């Protein structure tokens, strides 16, 4: 089925550990996004990639890095995890920036202890 | 700072009722507004996208409107069903998000 695939679905990290969240889409979309969602809050944009080869900071980029590996894949890396990064992370894609409907992955639930 | 506000935070209604969810935003220079549905433990599903040049969009029992001058968008759900129970979020341009309205439809 066409869509956005995120791995892993669940992860527990110790403070200071690093990890990479993977995201891939098979809809030939140009734009990809990483969000975090905390309880009782809306989504907050971490980083986005308007097109292959470009990445830009969103509202809450500190503590994260991203790589747009190719048109399909957009990864999010936590270099030194902190408890404040405990959250649910969503990847999304759209045909062309914020002008089109978004397709979301099912999320990664990350706990940092 | 641009903000998106959704009121109420939660809503519980009997099956069959027509209902309206509200989304307010600051800054009328908006390109588009999108409504999403989120089921517990799941990702988000885009329901409707309204471009700034449009006033409303319809899909089945759902109708979304956009009034830039008042900074408001509404999602109208006709003849609600238990399967409509979910959290509904609105977002301007995918950049700024409301916290959502948790909707419960009672059988």
mmCIF file with all atom_site columns, N, CA, C and O in Angstrom, chain A residues 8-56:
data_model
loop_
_atom_site.group_PDB
_atom_site.id
_atom_site.type_symbol
_atom_site.label_atom_id
_atom_site.label_alt_id
_atom_site.label_comp_id
_atom_site.label_asym_id
_atom_site.label_entity_id
_atom_site.label_seq_id
_atom_site.pdbx_PDB_ins_code
_atom_site.Cartn_x
_atom_site.Cartn_y
_atom_site.Cartn_z
_atom_site.occupancy
_atom_site.B_iso_or_equiv
_atom_site.pdbx_formal_charge
_atom_site.auth_seq_id
_atom_site.auth_comp_id
_atom_site.auth_asym_id
_atom_site.auth_atom_id
_atom_site.pdbx_PDB_model_num
ATOM 1   N N  . UNK A 1 8  ? 11.723 2.829  14.000 1.00 0.00 ? 8  UNK A N  1
ATOM 2   C CA . UNK A 1 8  ? 10.862 1.794  14.574 1.00 0.00 ? 8  UNK A CA 1
ATOM 3   C C  . UNK A 1 8  ? 9.534  2.366  15.036 1.00 0.00 ? 8  UNK A C  1
ATOM 4   O O  . UNK A 1 8  ? 9.330  3.583  14.977 1.00 0.00 ? 8  UNK A O  1
ATOM 5   N N  . UNK A 1 9  ? 8.637  1.537  15.517 1.00 0.00 ? 9  UNK A N  1
ATOM 6   C CA . UNK A 1 9  ? 7.369  2.016  16.070 1.00 0.00 ? 9  UNK A CA 1
ATOM 7   C C  . UNK A 1 9  ? 7.513  2.399  17.535 1.00 0.00 ? 9  UNK A C  1
ATOM 8   O O  . UNK A 1 9  ? 6.802  3.288  18.024 1.00 0.00 ? 9  UNK A O  1
ATOM 9   N N  . UNK A 1 10 ? 8.379  1.732  18.253 1.00 0.00 ? 10 UNK A N  1
ATOM 10  C CA . UNK A 1 10 ? 8.624  2.022  19.668 1.00 0.00 ? 10 UNK A CA 1
ATOM 11  C C  . UNK A 1 10 ? 10.128 1.981  19.922 1.00 0.00 ? 10 UNK A C  1
ATOM 12  O O  . UNK A 1 10 ? 10.843 1.193  19.304 1.00 0.00 ? 10 UNK A O  1
ATOM 13  N N  . UNK A 1 11 ? 10.584 2.826  20.855 1.00 0.00 ? 11 UNK A N  1
ATOM 14  C CA . UNK A 1 11 ? 11.992 2.819  21.210 1.00 0.00 ? 11 UNK A CA 1
ATOM 15  C C  . UNK A 1 11 ? 12.159 3.409  22.601 1.00 0.00 ? 11 UNK A C  1
ATOM 16  O O  . UNK A 1 11 ? 11.526 4.419  22.926 1.00 0.00 ? 11 UNK A O  1
ATOM 17  N N  . UNK A 1 12 ? 13.005 2.763  23.400 1.00 0.00 ? 12 UNK A N  1
ATOM 18  C CA . UNK A 1 12 ? 13.394 3.305  24.698 1.00 0.00 ? 12 UNK A CA 1
ATOM 19  C C  . UNK A 1 12 ? 14.889 3.554  24.659 1.00 0.00 ? 12 UNK A C  1
ATOM 20  O O  . UNK A 1 12 ? 15.663 2.659  24.304 1.00 0.00 ? 12 UNK A O  1
ATOM 21  N N  . UNK A 1 13 ? 15.284 4.765  25.005 1.00 0.00 ? 13 UNK A N  1
ATOM 22  C CA . UNK A 1 13 ? 16.684 5.141  25.022 1.00 0.00 ? 13 UNK A CA 1
ATOM 23  C C  . UNK A 1 13 ? 17.090 5.588  26.414 1.00 0.00 ? 13 UNK A C  1
ATOM 24  O O  . UNK A 1 13 ? 16.254 6.096  27.171 1.00 0.00 ? 13 UNK A O  1
ATOM 25  N N  . UNK A 1 14 ? 18.362 5.441  26.711 1.00 0.00 ? 14 UNK A N  1
ATOM 26  C CA . UNK A 1 14 ? 18.903 6.024  27.921 1.00 0.00 ? 14 UNK A CA 1
ATOM 27  C C  . UNK A 1 14 ? 19.408 7.435  27.593 1.00 0.00 ? 14 UNK A C  1
ATOM 28  O O  . UNK A 1 14 ? 19.831 7.708  26.458 1.00 0.00 ? 14 UNK A O  1
ATOM 29  N N  . UNK A 1 15 ? 19.362 8.311  28.562 1.00 0.00 ? 15 UNK A N  1
ATOM 30  C CA . UNK A 1 15 ? 19.869 9.669  28.377 1.00 0.00 ? 15 UNK A CA 1
ATOM 31  C C  . UNK A 1 15 ? 21.292 9.621  27.831 1.00 0.00 ? 15 UNK A C  1
ATOM 32  O O  . UNK A 1 15 ? 22.138 8.889  28.346 1.00 0.00 ? 15 UNK A O  1
ATOM 33  N N  . UNK A 1 16 ? 21.516 10.381 26.774 1.00 0.00 ? 16 UNK A N  1
ATOM 34  C CA . UNK A 1 16 ? 22.838 10.445 26.169 1.00 0.00 ? 16 UNK A CA 1
ATOM 35  C C  . UNK A 1 16 ? 23.039 9.528  24.974 1.00 0.00 ? 16 UNK A C  1
ATOM 36  O O  . UNK A 1 16 ? 23.981 9.712  24.194 1.00 0.00 ? 16 UNK A O  1
ATOM 37  N N  . UNK A 1 17 ? 22.169 8.538  24.818 1.00 0.00 ? 17 UNK A N  1
ATOM 38  C CA . UNK A 1 17 ? 22.287 7.648  23.670 1.00 0.00 ? 17 UNK A CA 1
ATOM 39  C C  . UNK A 1 17 ? 21.828 8.369  22.401 1.00 0.00 ? 17 UNK A C  1
ATOM 40  O O  . UNK A 1 17 ? 21.108 9.362  22.450 1.00 0.00 ? 17 UNK A O  1
ATOM 41  N N  . UNK A 1 18 ? 22.248 7.815  21.281 1.00 0.00 ? 18 UNK A N  1
ATOM 42  C CA . UNK A 1 18 ? 21.846 8.381  19.995 1.00 0.00 ? 18 UNK A CA 1
ATOM 43  C C  . UNK A 1 18 ? 21.021 7.358  19.224 1.00 0.00 ? 18 UNK A C  1
ATOM 44  O O  . UNK A 1 18 ? 21.110 6.145  19.483 1.00 0.00 ? 18 UNK A O  1
ATOM 45  N N  . UNK A 1 19 ? 20.217 7.856  18.306 1.00 0.00 ? 19 UNK A N  1
ATOM 46  C CA . UNK A 1 19 ? 19.473 6.967  17.437 1.00 0.00 ? 19 UNK A CA 1
ATOM 47  C C  . UNK A 1 19 ? 18.951 7.742  16.237 1.00 0.00 ? 19 UNK A C  1
ATOM 48  O O  . UNK A 1 19 ? 18.905 8.981  16.264 1.00 0.00 ? 19 UNK A O  1
ATOM 49  N N  . UNK A 1 20 ? 18.580 6.998  15.200 1.00 0.00 ? 20 UNK A N  1
ATOM 50  C CA . UNK A 1 20 ? 18.024 7.575  13.993 1.00 0.00 ? 20 UNK A CA 1
ATOM 51  C C  . UNK A 1 20 ? 16.650 6.987  13.733 1.00 0.00 ? 20 UNK A C  1
ATOM 52  O O  . UNK A 1 20 ? 16.479 5.768  13.745 1.00 0.00 ? 20 UNK A O  1
ATOM 53  N N  . UNK A 1 21 ? 15.693 7.877  13.516 1.00 0.00 ? 21 UNK A N  1
ATOM 54  C CA . UNK A 1 21 ? 14.354 7.465  13.109 1.00 0.00 ? 21 UNK A CA 1
ATOM 55  C C  . UNK A 1 21 ? 14.294 7.511  11.591 1.00 0.00 ? 21 UNK A C  1
ATOM 56  O O  . UNK A 1 21 ? 14.701 8.502  10.971 1.00 0.00 ? 21 UNK A O  1
ATOM 57  N N  . UNK A 1 22 ? 13.760 6.428  11.022 1.00 0.00 ? 22 UNK A N  1
ATOM 58  C CA . UNK A 1 22 ? 13.716 6.328  9.572  1.00 0.00 ? 22 UNK A CA 1
ATOM 59  C C  . UNK A 1 22 ? 12.323 6.620  9.047  1.00 0.00 ? 22 UNK A C  1
ATOM 60  O O  . UNK A 1 22 ? 11.312 6.304  9.685  1.00 0.00 ? 22 UNK A O  1
ATOM 61  N N  . UNK A 1 23 ? 12.266 7.228  7.870  1.00 0.00 ? 23 UNK A N  1
ATOM 62  C CA . UNK A 1 23 ? 10.997 7.522  7.217  1.00 0.00 ? 23 UNK A CA 1
ATOM 63  C C  . UNK A 1 23 ? 11.168 7.359  5.716  1.00 0.00 ? 23 UNK A C  1
ATOM 64  O O  . UNK A 1 23 ? 12.152 7.872  5.154  1.00 0.00 ? 23 UNK A O  1
ATOM 65  N N  . UNK A 1 24 ? 10.227 6.654  5.092  1.00 0.00 ? 24 UNK A N  1
ATOM 66  C CA . UNK A 1 24 ? 10.258 6.487  3.643  1.00 0.00 ? 24 UNK A CA 1
ATOM 67  C C  . UNK A 1 24 ? 8.852  6.607  3.086  1.00 0.00 ? 24 UNK A C  1
ATOM 68  O O  . UNK A 1 24 ? 7.893  6.125  3.690  1.00 0.00 ? 24 UNK A O  1
ATOM 69  N N  . UNK A 1 25 ? 8.753  7.270  1.930  1.00 0.00 ? 25 UNK A N  1
ATOM 70  C CA . UNK A 1 25 ? 7.455  7.395  1.258  1.00 0.00 ? 25 UNK A CA 1
ATOM 71  C C  . UNK A 1 25 ? 7.584  6.912  -0.187 1.00 0.00 ? 25 UNK A C  1
ATOM 72  O O  . UNK A 1 25 ? 8.627  7.079  -0.809 1.00 0.00 ? 25 UNK A O  1
ATOM 73  N N  . UNK A 1 26 ? 6.504  6.313  -0.675 1.00 0.00 ? 26 UNK A N  1
ATOM 74  C CA . UNK A 1 26 ? 6.534  5.753  -2.023 1.00 0.00 ? 26 UNK A CA 1
ATOM 75  C C  . UNK A 1 26 ? 5.526  6.430  -2.943 1.00 0.00 ? 26 UNK A C  1
ATOM 76  O O  . UNK A 1 26 ? 5.027  5.810  -3.895 1.00 0.00 ? 26 UNK A O  1
ATOM 77  N N  . UNK A 1 27 ? 5.218  7.680  -2.674 1.00 0.00 ? 27 UNK A N  1
ATOM 78  C CA . UNK A 1 27 ? 4.230  8.414  -3.467 1.00 0.00 ? 27 UNK A CA 1
ATOM 79  C C  . UNK A 1 27 ? 4.883  9.440  -4.387 1.00 0.00 ? 27 UNK A C  1
ATOM 80  O O  . UNK A 1 27 ? 4.186  10.260 -4.986 1.00 0.00 ? 27 UNK A O  1
ATOM 81  N N  . UNK A 1 28 ? 6.213  9.432  -4.446 1.00 0.00 ? 28 UNK A N  1
ATOM 82  C CA . UNK A 1 28 ? 6.960  10.374 -5.278 1.00 0.00 ? 28 UNK A CA 1
ATOM 83  C C  . UNK A 1 28 ? 6.701  11.826 -4.855 1.00 0.00 ? 28 UNK A C  1
ATOM 84  O O  . UNK A 1 28 ? 6.734  12.742 -5.686 1.00 0.00 ? 28 UNK A O  1
ATOM 85  N N  . UNK A 1 29 ? 6.475  12.021 -3.551 1.00 0.00 ? 29 UNK A N  1
ATOM 86  C CA . UNK A 1 29 ? 6.257  13.371 -3.044 1.00 0.00 ? 29 UNK A CA 1
ATOM 87  C C  . UNK A 1 29 ? 7.581  14.127 -2.967 1.00 0.00 ? 29 UNK A C  1
ATOM 88  O O  . UNK A 1 29 ? 8.639  13.539 -2.689 1.00 0.00 ? 29 UNK A O  1
ATOM 89  N N  . UNK A 1 30 ? 7.492  15.438 -3.171 1.00 0.00 ? 30 UNK A N  1
ATOM 90  C CA . UNK A 1 30 ? 8.694  16.259 -3.104 1.00 0.00 ? 30 UNK A CA 1
ATOM 91  C C  . UNK A 1 30 ? 9.061  16.667 -1.685 1.00 0.00 ? 30 UNK A C  1
ATOM 92  O O  . UNK A 1 30 ? 10.224 16.793 -1.347 1.00 0.00 ? 30 UNK A O  1
ATOM 93  N N  . UNK A 1 31 ? 8.050  16.905 -0.846 1.00 0.00 ? 31 UNK A N  1
ATOM 94  C CA . UNK A 1 31 ? 8.294  17.483 0.475  1.00 0.00 ? 31 UNK A CA 1
ATOM 95  C C  . UNK A 1 31 ? 8.068  16.465 1.583  1.00 0.00 ? 31 UNK A C  1
ATOM 96  O O  . UNK A 1 31 ? 7.151  15.649 1.518  1.00 0.00 ? 31 UNK A O  1
ATOM 97  N N  . UNK A 1 32 ? 8.925  16.540 2.596  1.00 0.00 ? 32 UNK A N  1
ATOM 98  C CA . UNK A 1 32 ? 8.815  15.641 3.741  1.00 0.00 ? 32 UNK A CA 1
ATOM 99  C C  . UNK A 1 32 ? 9.041  16.420 5.022  1.00 0.00 ? 32 UNK A C  1
ATOM 100 O O  . UNK A 1 32 ? 9.733  17.449 5.027  1.00 0.00 ? 32 UNK A O  1
ATOM 101 N N  . UNK A 1 33 ? 8.470  15.908 6.114  1.00 0.00 ? 33 UNK A N  1
ATOM 102 C CA . UNK A 1 33 ? 8.435  16.657 7.367  1.00 0.00 ? 33 UNK A CA 1
ATOM 103 C C  . UNK A 1 33 ? 8.646  15.709 8.550  1.00 0.00 ? 33 UNK A C  1
ATOM 104 O O  . UNK A 1 33 ? 8.217  14.557 8.519  1.00 0.00 ? 33 UNK A O  1
ATOM 105 N N  . UNK A 1 34 ? 9.207  16.264 9.624  1.00 0.00 ? 34 UNK A N  1
ATOM 106 C CA . UNK A 1 34 ? 9.254  15.574 10.905 1.00 0.00 ? 34 UNK A CA 1
ATOM 107 C C  . UNK A 1 34 ? 8.577  16.448 11.952 1.00 0.00 ? 34 UNK A C  1
ATOM 108 O O  . UNK A 1 34 ? 8.886  17.651 12.078 1.00 0.00 ? 34 UNK A O  1
ATOM 109 N N  . UNK A 1 35 ? 7.660  15.811 12.712 1.00 0.00 ? 35 UNK A N  1
ATOM 110 C CA . UNK A 1 35 ? 6.952  16.482 13.789 1.00 0.00 ? 35 UNK A CA 1
ATOM 111 C C  . UNK A 1 35 ? 7.122  15.688 15.079 1.00 0.00 ? 35 UNK A C  1
ATOM 112 O O  . UNK A 1 35 ? 7.368  14.491 15.057 1.00 0.00 ? 35 UNK A O  1
ATOM 113 N N  . UNK A 1 36 ? 6.896  16.383 16.184 1.00 0.00 ? 36 UNK A N  1
ATOM 114 C CA . UNK A 1 36 ? 6.730  15.697 17.457 1.00 0.00 ? 36 UNK A CA 1
ATOM 115 C C  . UNK A 1 36 ? 5.379  16.097 18.024 1.00 0.00 ? 36 UNK A C  1
ATOM 116 O O  . UNK A 1 36 ? 4.895  17.217 17.814 1.00 0.00 ? 36 UNK A O  1
ATOM 117 N N  . UNK A 1 37 ? 4.767  15.145 18.746 1.00 0.00 ? 37 UNK A N  1
ATOM 118 C CA . UNK A 1 37 ? 3.476  15.401 19.369 1.00 0.00 ? 37 UNK A CA 1
ATOM 119 C C  . UNK A 1 37 ? 3.566  15.016 20.837 1.00 0.00 ? 37 UNK A C  1
ATOM 120 O O  . UNK A 1 37 ? 3.834  13.862 21.171 1.00 0.00 ? 37 UNK A O  1
ATOM 121 N N  . UNK A 1 38 ? 3.319  15.981 21.700 1.00 0.00 ? 38 UNK A N  1
ATOM 122 C CA . UNK A 1 38 ? 3.326  15.773 23.141 1.00 0.00 ? 38 UNK A CA 1
ATOM 123 C C  . UNK A 1 38 ? 1.887  15.794 23.652 1.00 0.00 ? 38 UNK A C  1
ATOM 124 O O  . UNK A 1 38 ? 1.017  16.435 23.043 1.00 0.00 ? 38 UNK A O  1
ATOM 125 N N  . UNK A 1 39 ? 1.628  15.127 24.770 1.00 0.00 ? 39 UNK A N  1
ATOM 126 C CA . UNK A 1 39 ? 0.248  15.010 25.284 1.00 0.00 ? 39 UNK A CA 1
ATOM 127 C C  . UNK A 1 39 ? -0.442 16.356 25.395 1.00 0.00 ? 39 UNK A C  1
ATOM 128 O O  . UNK A 1 39 ? 0.116  17.310 25.946 1.00 0.00 ? 39 UNK A O  1
ATOM 129 N N  . UNK A 1 40 ? -1.662 16.418 24.875 1.00 0.00 ? 40 UNK A N  1
ATOM 130 C CA . UNK A 1 40 ? -2.466 17.630 25.002 1.00 0.00 ? 40 UNK A CA 1
ATOM 131 C C  . UNK A 1 40 ? -2.045 18.773 24.111 1.00 0.00 ? 40 UNK A C  1
ATOM 132 O O  . UNK A 1 40 ? -2.583 19.873 24.226 1.00 0.00 ? 40 UNK A O  1
ATOM 133 N N  . UNK A 1 41 ? -1.090 18.511 23.244 1.00 0.00 ? 41 UNK A N  1
ATOM 134 C CA . UNK A 1 41 ? -0.593 19.579 22.371 1.00 0.00 ? 41 UNK A CA 1
ATOM 135 C C  . UNK A 1 41 ? -0.766 19.186 20.917 1.00 0.00 ? 41 UNK A C  1
ATOM 136 O O  . UNK A 1 41 ? -0.877 18.018 20.573 1.00 0.00 ? 41 UNK A O  1
ATOM 137 N N  . UNK A 1 42 ? -0.754 20.189 20.079 1.00 0.00 ? 42 UNK A N  1
ATOM 138 C CA . UNK A 1 42 ? -0.742 19.921 18.658 1.00 0.00 ? 42 UNK A CA 1
ATOM 139 C C  . UNK A 1 42 ? 0.647  19.485 18.226 1.00 0.00 ? 42 UNK A C  1
ATOM 140 O O  . UNK A 1 42 ? 1.561  19.358 19.038 1.00 0.00 ? 42 UNK A O  1
ATOM 141 N N  . UNK A 1 43 ? 0.790  19.260 16.953 1.00 0.00 ? 43 UNK A N  1
ATOM 142 C CA . UNK A 1 43 ? 2.096  18.866 16.441 1.00 0.00 ? 43 UNK A CA 1
ATOM 143 C C  . UNK A 1 43 ? 3.021  20.076 16.367 1.00 0.00 ? 43 UNK A C  1
ATOM 144 O O  . UNK A 1 43 ? 2.578  21.207 16.155 1.00 0.00 ? 43 UNK A O  1
ATOM 145 N N  . UNK A 1 44 ? 4.289  19.825 16.545 1.00 0.00 ? 44 UNK A N  1
ATOM 146 C CA . UNK A 1 44 ? 5.295  20.874 16.365 1.00 0.00 ? 44 UNK A CA 1
ATOM 147 C C  . UNK A 1 44 ? 6.311  20.409 15.328 1.00 0.00 ? 44 UNK A C  1
ATOM 148 O O  . UNK A 1 44 ? 6.814  19.282 15.410 1.00 0.00 ? 44 UNK A O  1
ATOM 149 N N  . UNK A 1 45 ? 6.584  21.276 14.387 1.00 0.00 ? 45 UNK A N  1
ATOM 150 C CA . UNK A 1 45 ? 7.468  20.939 13.287 1.00 0.00 ? 45 UNK A CA 1
ATOM 151 C C  . UNK A 1 45 ? 8.913  20.991 13.744 1.00 0.00 ? 45 UNK A C  1
ATOM 152 O O  . UNK A 1 45 ? 9.373  22.002 14.285 1.00 0.00 ? 45 UNK A O  1
ATOM 153 N N  . UNK A 1 46 ? 9.656  19.921 13.499 1.00 0.00 ? 46 UNK A N  1
ATOM 154 C CA . UNK A 1 46 ? 11.058 19.856 13.903 1.00 0.00 ? 46 UNK A CA 1
ATOM 155 C C  . UNK A 1 46 ? 11.945 20.306 12.738 1.00 0.00 ? 46 UNK A C  1
ATOM 156 O O  . UNK A 1 46 ? 12.723 21.244 12.851 1.00 0.00 ? 46 UNK A O  1
ATOM 157 N N  . UNK A 1 47 ? 11.835 19.617 11.639 1.00 0.00 ? 47 UNK A N  1
ATOM 158 C CA . UNK A 1 47 ? 12.558 19.924 10.412 1.00 0.00 ? 47 UNK A CA 1
ATOM 159 C C  . UNK A 1 47 ? 11.663 19.567 9.232  1.00 0.00 ? 47 UNK A C  1
ATOM 160 O O  . UNK A 1 47 ? 10.780 18.726 9.344  1.00 0.00 ? 47 UNK A O  1
ATOM 161 N N  . UNK A 1 48 ? 11.949 20.175 8.101  1.00 0.00 ? 48 UNK A N  1
ATOM 162 C CA . UNK A 1 48 ? 11.266 19.779 6.882  1.00 0.00 ? 48 UNK A CA 1
ATOM 163 C C  . UNK A 1 48 ? 12.234 19.853 5.714  1.00 0.00 ? 48 UNK A C  1
ATOM 164 O O  . UNK A 1 48 ? 13.284 20.496 5.786  1.00 0.00 ? 48 UNK A O  1
ATOM 165 N N  . UNK A 1 49 ? 11.825 19.167 4.649  1.00 0.00 ? 49 UNK A N  1
ATOM 166 C CA . UNK A 1 49 ? 12.614 19.150 3.419  1.00 0.00 ? 49 UNK A CA 1
ATOM 167 C C  . UNK A 1 49 ? 11.652 19.463 2.285  1.00 0.00 ? 49 UNK A C  1
ATOM 168 O O  . UNK A 1 49 ? 10.811 18.634 1.936  1.00 0.00 ? 49 UNK A O  1
ATOM 169 N N  . UNK A 1 50 ? 11.756 20.650 1.734  1.00 0.00 ? 50 UNK A N  1
ATOM 170 C CA . UNK A 1 50 ? 10.830 21.065 0.683  1.00 0.00 ? 50 UNK A CA 1
ATOM 171 C C  . UNK A 1 50 ? 11.042 20.266 -0.602 1.00 0.00 ? 50 UNK A C  1
ATOM 172 O O  . UNK A 1 50 ? 10.095 20.030 -1.355 1.00 0.00 ? 50 UNK A O  1
ATOM 173 N N  . UNK A 1 51 ? 12.261 19.861 -0.834 1.00 0.00 ? 51 UNK A N  1
ATOM 174 C CA . UNK A 1 51 ? 12.566 19.061 -2.020 1.00 0.00 ? 51 UNK A CA 1
ATOM 175 C C  . UNK A 1 51 ? 13.866 18.307 -1.762 1.00 0.00 ? 51 UNK A C  1
ATOM 176 O O  . UNK A 1 51 ? 14.603 18.619 -0.805 1.00 0.00 ? 51 UNK A O  1
ATOM 177 N N  . UNK A 1 52 ? 14.132 17.335 -2.589 1.00 0.00 ? 52 UNK A N  1
ATOM 178 C CA . UNK A 1 52 ? 15.350 16.538 -2.434 1.00 0.00 ? 52 UNK A CA 1
ATOM 179 C C  . UNK A 1 52 ? 16.571 17.460 -2.442 1.00 0.00 ? 52 UNK A C  1
ATOM 180 O O  . UNK A 1 52 ? 16.685 18.336 -3.292 1.00 0.00 ? 52 UNK A O  1
ATOM 181 N N  . UNK A 1 53 ? 17.432 17.272 -1.452 1.00 0.00 ? 53 UNK A N  1
ATOM 182 C CA . UNK A 1 53 ? 18.643 18.066 -1.389 1.00 0.00 ? 53 UNK A CA 1
ATOM 183 C C  . UNK A 1 53 ? 18.557 19.288 -0.509 1.00 0.00 ? 53 UNK A C  1
ATOM 184 O O  . UNK A 1 53 ? 19.547 19.990 -0.296 1.00 0.00 ? 53 UNK A O  1
ATOM 185 N N  . UNK A 1 54 ? 17.368 19.577 0.023  1.00 0.00 ? 54 UNK A N  1
ATOM 186 C CA . UNK A 1 54 ? 17.203 20.744 0.888  1.00 0.00 ? 54 UNK A CA 1
ATOM 187 C C  . UNK A 1 54 ? 16.576 20.333 2.209  1.00 0.00 ? 54 UNK A C  1
ATOM 188 O O  . UNK A 1 54 ? 15.721 19.448 2.262  1.00 0.00 ? 54 UNK A O  1
ATOM 189 N N  . UNK A 1 55 ? 17.008 20.983 3.294  1.00 0.00 ? 55 UNK A N  1
ATOM 190 C CA . UNK A 1 55 ? 16.387 20.799 4.596  1.00 0.00 ? 55 UNK A CA 1
ATOM 191 C C  . UNK A 1 55 ? 16.347 22.149 5.300  1.00 0.00 ? 55 UNK A C  1
ATOM 192 O O  . UNK A 1 55 ? 17.232 22.991 5.084  1.00 0.00 ? 55 UNK A O  1
ATOM 193 N N  . UNK A 1 56 ? 15.310 22.336 6.129  1.00 0.00 ? 56 UNK A N  1
ATOM 194 C CA . UNK A 1 56 ? 15.174 23.592 6.862  1.00 0.00 ? 56 UNK A CA 1
ATOM 195 C C  . UNK A 1 56 ? 14.652 23.320 8.252  1.00 0.00 ? 56 UNK A C  1
ATOM 196 O O  . UNK A 1 56 ? 13.921 22.348 8.481  1.00 0.00 ? 56 UNK A O  1
#
